[in-house]
Amino acid sequence: MKSNHIILLAVILVAYLLLDIMIPGGEFILYPIKLFVTFLHEFGHAFGAVITGGSVESLQVNSDGSGVTWTAGGSRSITIMGGYIGSALFGNLLLYLGIRKPESTKITMIVIAIIMVICSLIWFSSIFNLVFILIFAAALFILSIKENISRYVLMFLGGAAVMHIISDFNVGPSSDLNAYAEVMGLTQVIWMYIWLGIVVAITYLNLKVIIKR
């Protein structure tokens, strides 16, 4: 039902905002989620390089929430924008699957866990990166055992990822925006708003589909 979808989206939004802004210690609870968003960002870079014929040397998530992915070859423009826009696509996909496809949430979480482990092993970069990804992947696998729990976990991961990506538009992708401006021309600020517009449009279309009967 449409009303149920709207309620679920509202709950996700309120829960994220309470943890991020109002509840003491909320940032600590959201810490692994934000590292997961960083992983999505770096995986977006890696994915952009691979699908355009390039290769990935390493993928790293740092303890401070930053990250870096070293690639070679492929389309530089797609690889760069794959971080911000790619992570928004992945986040929206998780949100969609969690709400609209509850029967597939268990397998989706297992697939995510497997992808994270494979990335951490073949694109090894640091001990912290490896330990975080293995622990997070193990948590996803354990939570996937119960279908009802896996659905809400997937919804929260997707919703939190999208909200964090949009709210971080002028900070998180700053280095990517600078590199993209050097490759494509125009200024960093112009590309910042273009990327934000693309992500907002993707999210709007996704929400429009989600709340339809």
Coordinates of N, CA and C in Angstrom, one line a residue:
M1 N 0.8 -1.2 0.0 CA 0.0 0.0 0.0 C 0.9 1.2 0.0
K2 N 0.4 2.3 -0.7 CA 1.1 3.5 -0.8 C 1.4 4.1 0.6
S3 N 0.4 4.1 1.5 CA 0.5 4.7 2.8 C 1.6 4.0 3.6
N4 N 1.7 2.7 3.5 CA 2.7 2.0 4.2 C 4.1 2.4 3.7
H5 N 4.3 2.6 2.4 CA 5.6 3.0 1.9 C 6.0 4.4 2.4
I6 N 5.0 5.3 2.4 CA 5.3 6.6 2.9 C 5.7 6.6 4.4
I7 N 5.0 5.8 5.2 CA 5.3 5.6 6.6 C 6.7 5.1 6.8
L8 N 7.0 4.1 6.0 CA 8.4 3.5 6.1 C 9.5 4.5 5.8
L9 N 9.2 5.3 4.7 CA 10.2 6.3 4.3 C 10.3 7.4 5.4
A10 N 9.2 7.8 6.0 CA 9.2 8.8 7.1 C 10.0 8.2 8.3
V11 N 9.8 7.0 8.7 CA 10.5 6.4 9.8 C 12.0 6.4 9.6
I12 N 12.4 6.0 8.3 CA 13.8 6.0 8.0 C 14.4 7.4 8.1
L13 N 13.7 8.4 7.6 CA 14.2 9.8 7.7 C 14.3 10.3 9.1
V14 N 13.3 10.0 9.9 CA 13.3 10.5 11.3 C 14.4 9.8 12.1
A15 N 14.5 8.5 11.9 CA 15.5 7.7 12.6 C 16.9 8.2 12.3
Y16 N 17.2 8.5 11.0 CA 18.5 9.0 10.7 C 18.8 10.3 11.3
L17 N 17.8 11.2 11.1 CA 18.0 12.6 11.7 C 18.2 12.6 13.2
L18 N 17.4 11.8 13.9 CA 17.5 11.7 15.3 C 18.9 11.2 15.7
L19 N 19.4 10.2 15.1 CA 20.7 9.7 15.4 C 21.8 10.6 15.0
D20 N 21.6 11.3 13.9 CA 22.7 12.2 13.4 C 22.8 13.5 14.1
I21 N 21.6 14.0 14.6 CA 21.6 15.4 15.1 C 21.2 15.5 16.6
M22 N 20.2 14.7 17.0 CA 19.6 14.9 18.3 C 20.0 14.0 19.4
I23 N 20.2 12.7 19.1 CA 20.5 11.7 20.2 C 21.9 11.7 20.5
P24 N 22.3 11.9 21.8 CA 23.7 11.8 22.2 C 24.3 10.4 21.8
G25 N 25.4 10.4 21.2 CA 26.0 9.2 20.8 C 25.5 8.6 19.5
G26 N 24.6 9.4 18.9 CA 24.0 9.0 17.6 C 25.1 8.8 16.5
E27 N 26.0 9.7 16.5 CA 27.1 9.7 15.5 C 27.9 8.4 15.6
F28 N 28.1 7.9 16.9 CA 28.8 6.7 17.1 C 28.1 5.5 16.5
I29 N 26.7 5.5 16.7 CA 25.9 4.5 16.1 C 25.9 4.5 14.6
L30 N 26.0 5.7 14.0 CA 26.0 5.9 12.6 C 27.4 5.7 11.9
Y31 N 28.4 5.6 12.8 CA 29.8 5.6 12.3 C 30.0 4.4 11.3
P32 N 29.5 3.2 11.5 CA 29.7 2.1 10.5 C 28.9 2.4 9.3
I33 N 27.7 3.1 9.4 CA 26.9 3.4 8.3 C 27.6 4.4 7.4
K34 N 28.3 5.4 8.0 CA 29.0 6.4 7.2 C 30.2 5.8 6.5
L35 N 30.9 4.8 7.2 CA 32.0 4.1 6.5 C 31.5 3.3 5.4
F36 N 30.3 2.7 5.5 CA 29.6 1.9 4.4 C 29.4 2.9 3.2
V37 N 28.9 4.1 3.5 CA 28.7 5.1 2.4 C 30.0 5.4 1.7
T38 N 31.0 5.5 2.5 CA 32.4 5.7 1.9 C 32.7 4.6 1.0
F39 N 32.4 3.4 1.5 CA 32.7 2.2 0.6 C 32.0 2.3 -0.7
L40 N 30.7 2.6 -0.6 CA 29.9 2.8 -1.8 C 30.5 3.8 -2.7
H41 N 31.0 4.9 -2.2 CA 31.6 5.9 -3.0 C 32.8 5.4 -3.7
E42 N 33.7 4.7 -2.9 CA 34.9 4.2 -3.5 C 34.6 3.1 -4.5
F43 N 33.6 2.3 -4.2 CA 33.2 1.2 -5.1 C 32.7 1.8 -6.4
G44 N 32.0 2.9 -6.3 CA 31.5 3.6 -7.5 C 32.7 4.0 -8.4
H45 N 33.8 4.5 -7.8 CA 35.0 4.8 -8.6 C 35.5 3.6 -9.3
A46 N 35.6 2.5 -8.5 CA 36.2 1.2 -9.0 C 35.3 0.7 -10.1
F47 N 34.0 0.7 -9.9 CA 33.0 0.2 -10.9 C 33.1 1.0 -12.2
G48 N 33.2 2.4 -12.1 CA 33.3 3.2 -13.2 C 34.6 2.9 -14.1
A49 N 35.7 2.6 -13.4 CA 36.9 2.3 -14.1 C 36.8 0.9 -14.8
V50 N 36.2 -0.1 -14.1 CA 36.2 -1.4 -14.7 C 35.2 -1.5 -15.9
I51 N 34.1 -0.8 -15.8 CA 33.1 -0.9 -16.9 C 33.6 -0.1 -18.1
T52 N 34.6 0.7 -18.0 CA 35.1 1.5 -19.1 C 36.5 1.0 -19.6
G53 N 36.8 -0.2 -19.1 CA 38.0 -0.9 -19.6 C 39.2 -0.7 -18.8
G54 N 39.1 0.0 -17.6 CA 40.2 0.2 -16.8 C 40.4 -0.9 -15.7
S55 N 41.3 -0.6 -14.8 CA 41.6 -1.6 -13.7 C 41.7 -0.9 -12.4
V56 N 41.6 -1.6 -11.3 CA 41.6 -1.0 -10.0 C 42.8 -1.6 -9.3
E57 N 43.6 -0.7 -8.7 CA 44.8 -1.2 -8.0 C 44.5 -1.4 -6.5
S58 N 43.7 -0.5 -5.9 CA 43.4 -0.6 -4.5 C 42.1 0.2 -4.2
L59 N 41.4 -0.2 -3.1 CA 40.2 0.5 -2.7 C 40.4 0.7 -1.2
Q60 N 40.3 1.9 -0.7 CA 40.6 2.1 0.8 C 39.5 2.9 1.4
V61 N 39.0 2.5 2.6 CA 38.2 3.2 3.5 C 38.9 3.5 4.7
N62 N 39.1 4.8 5.1 CA 39.8 5.2 6.2 C 39.0 5.4 7.5
S63 N 39.6 5.3 8.6 CA 38.8 5.4 9.9 C 38.2 6.7 10.1
D64 N 38.6 7.8 9.4 CA 38.0 9.1 9.6 C 36.8 9.3 8.6
G65 N 36.5 8.3 7.9 CA 35.4 8.4 7.0 C 35.7 8.8 5.5
S66 N 37.0 9.1 5.3 CA 37.5 9.4 4.0 C 37.8 8.1 3.3
G67 N 38.2 8.2 2.0 CA 38.5 7.0 1.3 C 39.3 7.4 0.0
V68 N 39.9 6.4 -0.6 CA 40.7 6.7 -1.9 C 40.7 5.4 -2.7
T69 N 40.5 5.5 -4.0 CA 40.6 4.4 -4.9 C 41.6 4.7 -6.0
W70 N 42.6 3.8 -6.2 CA 43.6 4.0 -7.2 C 43.2 3.1 -8.4
T71 N 43.1 3.8 -9.6 CA 42.7 3.1 -10.8 C 43.7 3.4 -11.9
A72 N 43.6 2.6 -13.0 CA 44.4 2.8 -14.1 C 43.6 2.5 -15.4
G73 N 43.7 3.4 -16.4 CA 43.0 3.2 -17.6 C 41.5 3.5 -17.5
G74 N 40.8 3.2 -18.5 CA 39.3 3.5 -18.5 C 39.0 5.0 -18.7
S75 N 37.8 5.3 -18.6 CA 37.3 6.7 -18.8 C 37.5 7.4 -17.5
R76 N 38.4 8.4 -17.5 CA 38.7 9.2 -16.3 C 37.4 9.9 -15.8
S77 N 36.7 10.5 -16.7 CA 35.5 11.3 -16.4 C 34.4 10.4 -15.7
I78 N 34.2 9.2 -16.2 CA 33.2 8.3 -15.6 C 33.7 7.7 -14.3
T79 N 35.0 7.4 -14.2 CA 35.6 6.9 -13.0 C 35.4 8.0 -11.9
I80 N 35.7 9.2 -12.2 CA 35.6 10.3 -11.2 C 34.2 10.5 -10.7
M81 N 33.3 10.6 -11.6 CA 31.9 10.9 -11.2 C 31.2 9.7 -10.7
G82 N 31.8 8.5 -10.9 CA 31.2 7.3 -10.4 C 31.2 7.2 -8.9
G83 N 32.1 8.0 -8.2 CA 32.1 8.0 -6.7 C 30.8 8.6 -6.2
Y84 N 30.5 9.8 -6.5 CA 29.3 10.5 -5.9 C 28.0 10.0 -6.5
I85 N 28.0 10.0 -7.8 CA 26.7 9.6 -8.5 C 26.5 8.1 -8.4
G86 N 27.6 7.4 -8.5 CA 27.5 5.9 -8.4 C 27.0 5.5 -7.0
S87 N 27.5 6.1 -5.9 CA 27.1 5.8 -4.6 C 25.6 6.1 -4.4
A88 N 25.2 7.2 -5.0 CA 23.8 7.6 -4.9 C 22.9 6.6 -5.6
L89 N 23.3 6.1 -6.7 CA 22.6 5.0 -7.4 C 22.5 3.8 -6.6
F90 N 23.6 3.4 -6.0 CA 23.6 2.2 -5.2 C 22.7 2.3 -4.0
G91 N 22.8 3.5 -3.3 CA 21.9 3.8 -2.2 C 20.5 3.7 -2.5
N92 N 20.1 4.4 -3.6 CA 18.7 4.3 -4.1 C 18.2 2.9 -4.4
L93 N 19.1 2.1 -5.0 CA 18.8 0.8 -5.3 C 18.5 0.0 -4.0
L94 N 19.3 0.1 -3.0 CA 19.1 -0.6 -1.7 C 17.7 -0.1 -1.1
L95 N 17.5 1.2 -1.2 CA 16.2 1.7 -0.6 C 15.0 1.1 -1.4
Y96 N 15.1 1.0 -2.7 CA 14.0 0.5 -3.5 C 13.8 -1.0 -3.2
L97 N 14.9 -1.8 -3.2 CA 14.8 -3.2 -2.9 C 14.2 -3.5 -1.5
G98 N 14.6 -2.7 -0.6 CA 14.1 -2.9 0.8 C 12.6 -2.7 0.9
I99 N 12.1 -1.7 0.2 CA 10.7 -1.3 0.3 C 9.8 -2.1 -0.7
R100 N 10.3 -2.1 -1.9 CA 9.4 -2.7 -3.0 C 9.6 -4.2 -3.2
K101 N 10.8 -4.7 -2.8 CA 11.1 -6.1 -3.1 C 11.5 -6.8 -1.8
P102 N 10.6 -6.9 -0.8 CA 11.0 -7.5 0.5 C 11.4 -8.9 0.4
E103 N 10.9 -9.6 -0.6 CA 11.3 -11.1 -0.8 C 12.7 -11.3 -1.2
S104 N 13.3 -10.2 -1.7 CA 14.7 -10.3 -2.2 C 15.8 -9.7 -1.3
T105 N 15.3 -9.2 -0.1 CA 16.3 -8.5 0.7 C 17.4 -9.4 1.3
K106 N 17.0 -10.7 1.6 CA 17.9 -11.6 2.2 C 19.1 -11.9 1.2
I107 N 18.8 -12.2 0.0 CA 19.8 -12.5 -1.0 C 20.6 -11.2 -1.3
T108 N 19.9 -10.1 -1.3 CA 20.6 -8.8 -1.6 C 21.7 -8.5 -0.6
M109 N 21.3 -8.7 0.7 CA 22.3 -8.5 1.8 C 23.5 -9.4 1.7
I110 N 23.2 -10.7 1.3 CA 24.3 -11.6 1.2 C 25.2 -11.3 0.0
V111 N 24.6 -10.8 -1.1 CA 25.4 -10.4 -2.3 C 26.3 -9.2 -1.9
I112 N 25.7 -8.2 -1.2 CA 26.5 -7.1 -0.7 C 27.7 -7.5 0.1
A113 N 27.4 -8.4 1.1 CA 28.5 -8.9 1.9 C 29.6 -9.6 1.1
I114 N 29.2 -10.4 0.1 CA 30.2 -11.1 -0.7 C 31.0 -10.1 -1.5
I115 N 30.3 -9.1 -2.1 CA 31.0 -8.1 -2.9 C 32.0 -7.3 -2.1
M116 N 31.6 -7.0 -0.8 CA 32.5 -6.2 0.1 C 33.8 -7.0 0.4
V117 N 33.6 -8.3 0.7 CA 34.7 -9.2 1.0 C 35.6 -9.4 -0.2
I118 N 35.1 -9.6 -1.3 CA 35.9 -9.8 -2.5 C 36.7 -8.5 -2.8
C119 N 36.1 -7.3 -2.7 CA 36.8 -6.1 -2.9 C 37.9 -5.9 -1.9
S120 N 37.6 -6.2 -0.7 CA 38.7 -6.0 0.4 C 39.9 -6.9 0.2
L121 N 39.7 -8.1 -0.5 CA 40.8 -9.0 -0.7 C 41.5 -8.7 -2.0
I122 N 40.8 -8.5 -3.1 CA 41.5 -8.3 -4.4 C 42.1 -6.9 -4.5
W123 N 41.5 -5.9 -3.8 CA 41.9 -4.6 -3.9 C 42.4 -4.1 -2.5
F124 N 43.1 -5.0 -1.9 CA 43.6 -4.8 -0.5 C 44.4 -3.5 -0.4
S125 N 44.1 -2.7 0.6 CA 44.8 -1.4 0.8 C 45.4 -1.2 2.2
S126 N 44.6 -1.6 3.2 CA 45.1 -1.4 4.6 C 44.4 -2.4 5.5
I127 N 45.0 -2.6 6.7 CA 44.4 -3.5 7.7 C 43.1 -3.0 8.2
F128 N 43.0 -1.7 8.4 CA 41.7 -1.2 8.9 C 40.6 -1.4 7.9
N129 N 40.9 -1.2 6.6 CA 39.9 -1.4 5.6 C 39.5 -2.8 5.5
L130 N 40.4 -3.8 5.6 CA 40.1 -5.2 5.6 C 39.2 -5.6 6.8
V131 N 39.6 -5.1 8.0 CA 38.9 -5.5 9.2 C 37.5 -4.9 9.2
F132 N 37.4 -3.6 8.9 CA 36.0 -3.0 8.8 C 35.1 -3.8 7.9
I133 N 35.6 -4.0 6.6 CA 34.8 -4.6 5.6 C 34.4 -6.1 6.0
L134 N 35.3 -6.8 6.6 CA 35.0 -8.2 7.0 C 34.0 -8.2 8.1
I135 N 34.1 -7.3 9.1 CA 33.1 -7.2 10.2 C 31.8 -6.8 9.7
F136 N 31.7 -5.7 8.9 CA 30.5 -5.2 8.3 C 29.8 -6.3 7.5
A137 N 30.6 -7.0 6.6 CA 30.0 -8.0 5.8 C 29.5 -9.2 6.7
A138 N 30.2 -9.5 7.7 CA 29.7 -10.6 8.6 C 28.4 -10.2 9.3
A139 N 28.3 -8.9 9.7 CA 27.0 -8.4 10.3 C 25.9 -8.5 9.3
L140 N 26.1 -8.1 8.1 CA 25.1 -8.2 7.0 C 24.6 -9.6 6.9
F141 N 25.6 -10.5 6.9 CA 25.2 -12.0 6.7 C 24.4 -12.5 7.8
I142 N 24.8 -12.1 9.1 CA 24.0 -12.5 10.2 C 22.6 -11.9 10.2
L143 N 22.5 -10.6 9.9 CA 21.2 -10.0 9.9 C 20.3 -10.4 8.8
S144 N 20.9 -11.0 7.8 CA 20.1 -11.5 6.6 C 19.3 -12.7 6.9
I145 N 19.7 -13.4 8.0 CA 19.0 -14.7 8.3 C 17.5 -14.5 8.6
K146 N 17.2 -13.4 9.2 CA 15.8 -13.1 9.4 C 15.3 -12.2 8.3
E147 N 14.3 -12.6 7.5 CA 13.9 -11.8 6.4 C 13.3 -10.4 6.8
N148 N 12.5 -10.4 7.9 CA 11.9 -9.2 8.3 C 12.9 -8.2 8.8
I149 N 14.0 -8.7 9.5 CA 15.0 -7.8 9.9 C 15.8 -7.3 8.8
S150 N 16.1 -8.2 7.8 CA 17.0 -7.8 6.7 C 16.3 -6.7 5.8
R151 N 15.0 -6.8 5.8 CA 14.3 -5.7 5.0 C 14.5 -4.4 5.6
Y152 N 14.3 -4.3 6.9 CA 14.5 -3.0 7.6 C 16.0 -2.5 7.6
V153 N 16.9 -3.4 7.7 CA 18.3 -3.1 7.6 C 18.6 -2.5 6.3
L154 N 18.1 -3.2 5.2 CA 18.4 -2.7 3.9 C 17.8 -1.4 3.6
M155 N 16.6 -1.2 4.1 CA 15.9 0.1 3.9 C 16.7 1.2 4.6
F156 N 17.1 1.0 5.8 CA 17.9 2.0 6.5 C 19.2 2.3 5.9
L157 N 19.9 1.2 5.5 CA 21.2 1.4 4.8 C 21.0 2.3 3.5
G158 N 20.0 2.0 2.7 CA 19.8 2.7 1.5 C 19.3 4.1 1.8
G159 N 18.4 4.3 2.7 CA 17.9 5.6 3.0 C 19.0 6.5 3.7
A160 N 19.7 6.0 4.6 CA 20.8 6.7 5.3 C 21.9 7.1 4.3
A161 N 22.2 6.2 3.4 CA 23.2 6.4 2.4 C 22.8 7.6 1.5
V162 N 21.6 7.6 1.0 CA 21.1 8.7 0.1 C 21.1 10.0 0.8
M163 N 20.6 10.0 2.1 CA 20.5 11.3 2.8 C 21.9 11.8 3.1
H164 N 22.8 10.9 3.5 CA 24.2 11.4 3.8 C 24.9 11.9 2.5
I165 N 24.7 11.2 1.4 CA 25.3 11.7 0.1 C 24.7 13.1 -0.3
I166 N 23.4 13.3 -0.2 CA 22.9 14.6 -0.6 C 23.3 15.7 0.4
S167 N 23.3 15.4 1.7 CA 23.7 16.4 2.6 C 25.2 16.7 2.6
D168 N 26.0 15.8 2.1 CA 27.4 16.0 2.0 C 27.9 16.5 0.6
F169 N 27.0 17.0 -0.2 CA 27.3 17.3 -1.6 C 28.4 18.4 -1.7
N170 N 28.6 19.3 -0.7 CA 29.6 20.3 -0.9 C 30.9 20.0 -0.1
V171 N 31.0 18.9 0.5 CA 32.2 18.5 1.3 C 32.8 17.2 0.8
G172 N 32.0 16.1 0.9 CA 32.5 14.8 0.5 C 33.2 14.7 -0.8
P173 N 32.5 15.1 -1.9 CA 33.1 14.9 -3.2 C 34.0 16.0 -3.7
S174 N 34.6 16.9 -2.8 CA 35.3 18.1 -3.2 C 36.5 17.7 -4.0
S175 N 37.3 16.7 -3.6 CA 38.5 16.4 -4.4 C 38.1 15.8 -5.8
D176 N 37.0 15.0 -5.8 CA 36.5 14.5 -7.1 C 36.0 15.6 -8.0
L177 N 35.3 16.6 -7.4 CA 34.8 17.8 -8.2 C 36.0 18.5 -8.8
N178 N 37.0 18.7 -8.0 CA 38.2 19.5 -8.5 C 38.8 18.7 -9.7
A179 N 39.0 17.4 -9.5 CA 39.6 16.6 -10.6 C 38.7 16.6 -11.8
Y180 N 37.4 16.5 -11.6 CA 36.4 16.5 -12.7 C 36.5 17.8 -13.5
A181 N 36.6 18.9 -12.7 CA 36.6 20.2 -13.4 C 37.9 20.4 -14.2
E182 N 39.0 19.8 -13.8 CA 40.2 19.8 -14.6 C 40.1 19.0 -15.9
V183 N 39.3 17.9 -15.8 CA 39.2 17.1 -17.0 C 38.1 17.6 -18.0
M184 N 37.0 18.1 -17.4 CA 35.9 18.5 -18.2 C 35.7 20.0 -18.5
G185 N 36.5 20.8 -17.7 CA 36.3 22.3 -17.8 C 35.2 22.7 -16.9
L186 N 34.8 24.0 -17.0 CA 33.9 24.7 -16.1 C 34.6 24.7 -14.7
T187 N 33.8 25.1 -13.7 CA 34.4 25.3 -12.4 C 33.8 24.1 -11.4
Q188 N 34.5 24.0 -10.3 CA 34.2 23.0 -9.3 C 32.7 23.2 -8.8
V189 N 32.4 24.5 -8.6 CA 31.1 24.8 -8.0 C 30.0 24.5 -9.0
I190 N 30.2 24.8 -10.3 CA 29.2 24.4 -11.3 C 28.9 22.9 -11.3
W191 N 30.0 22.1 -11.3 CA 29.8 20.7 -11.4 C 29.2 20.2 -10.1
M192 N 29.5 20.8 -9.0 CA 28.9 20.4 -7.7 C 27.4 20.5 -7.8
Y193 N 26.9 21.6 -8.3 CA 25.4 21.7 -8.4 C 24.8 20.8 -9.5
I194 N 25.6 20.5 -10.6 CA 25.1 19.6 -11.6 C 25.0 18.2 -11.0
W195 N 26.1 17.8 -10.3 CA 26.0 16.5 -9.7 C 24.9 16.4 -8.7
L196 N 24.7 17.4 -7.8 CA 23.6 17.4 -6.9 C 22.3 17.3 -7.6
G197 N 22.1 18.0 -8.6 CA 20.9 18.0 -9.4 C 20.6 16.6 -9.9
I198 N 21.6 15.9 -10.4 CA 21.5 14.5 -10.9 C 21.1 13.6 -9.8
V199 N 21.7 13.7 -8.7 CA 21.4 12.8 -7.5 C 20.0 13.1 -7.0
V200 N 19.6 14.3 -6.9 CA 18.3 14.7 -6.4 C 17.2 14.1 -7.4
A201 N 17.5 14.3 -8.7 CA 16.6 13.7 -9.7 C 16.4 12.2 -9.6
I202 N 17.6 11.5 -9.5 CA 17.5 10.1 -9.3 C 16.7 9.7 -8.1
T203 N 17.0 10.4 -7.0 CA 16.2 10.1 -5.7 C 14.8 10.4 -5.9
Y204 N 14.4 11.5 -6.5 CA 13.0 11.8 -6.7 C 12.3 10.8 -7.5
L205 N 12.9 10.3 -8.6 CA 12.3 9.3 -9.5 C 12.1 8.0 -8.7
N206 N 13.1 7.7 -7.9 CA 13.1 6.4 -7.1 C 12.0 6.5 -6.1
L207 N 11.8 7.6 -5.4 CA 10.8 7.7 -4.4 C 9.4 7.7 -5.1
K208 N 9.3 8.3 -6.3 CA 8.1 8.3 -7.0 C 7.6 6.9 -7.3
V209 N 8.6 6.1 -7.7 CA 8.3 4.7 -8.0 C 7.9 3.9 -6.7
I210 N 8.6 4.2 -5.7 CA 8.4 3.5 -4.4 C 7.0 3.7 -3.8
I211 N 6.5 4.9 -3.9 CA 5.3 5.2 -3.3 C 4.0 4.9 -4.2
K212 N 4.3 4.5 -5.4 CA 3.2 4.1 -6.3 C 2.6 2.8 -5.8
R213 N 1.3 2.6 -6.1 CA 0.7 1.3 -5.7 C 1.4 0.2 -6.6

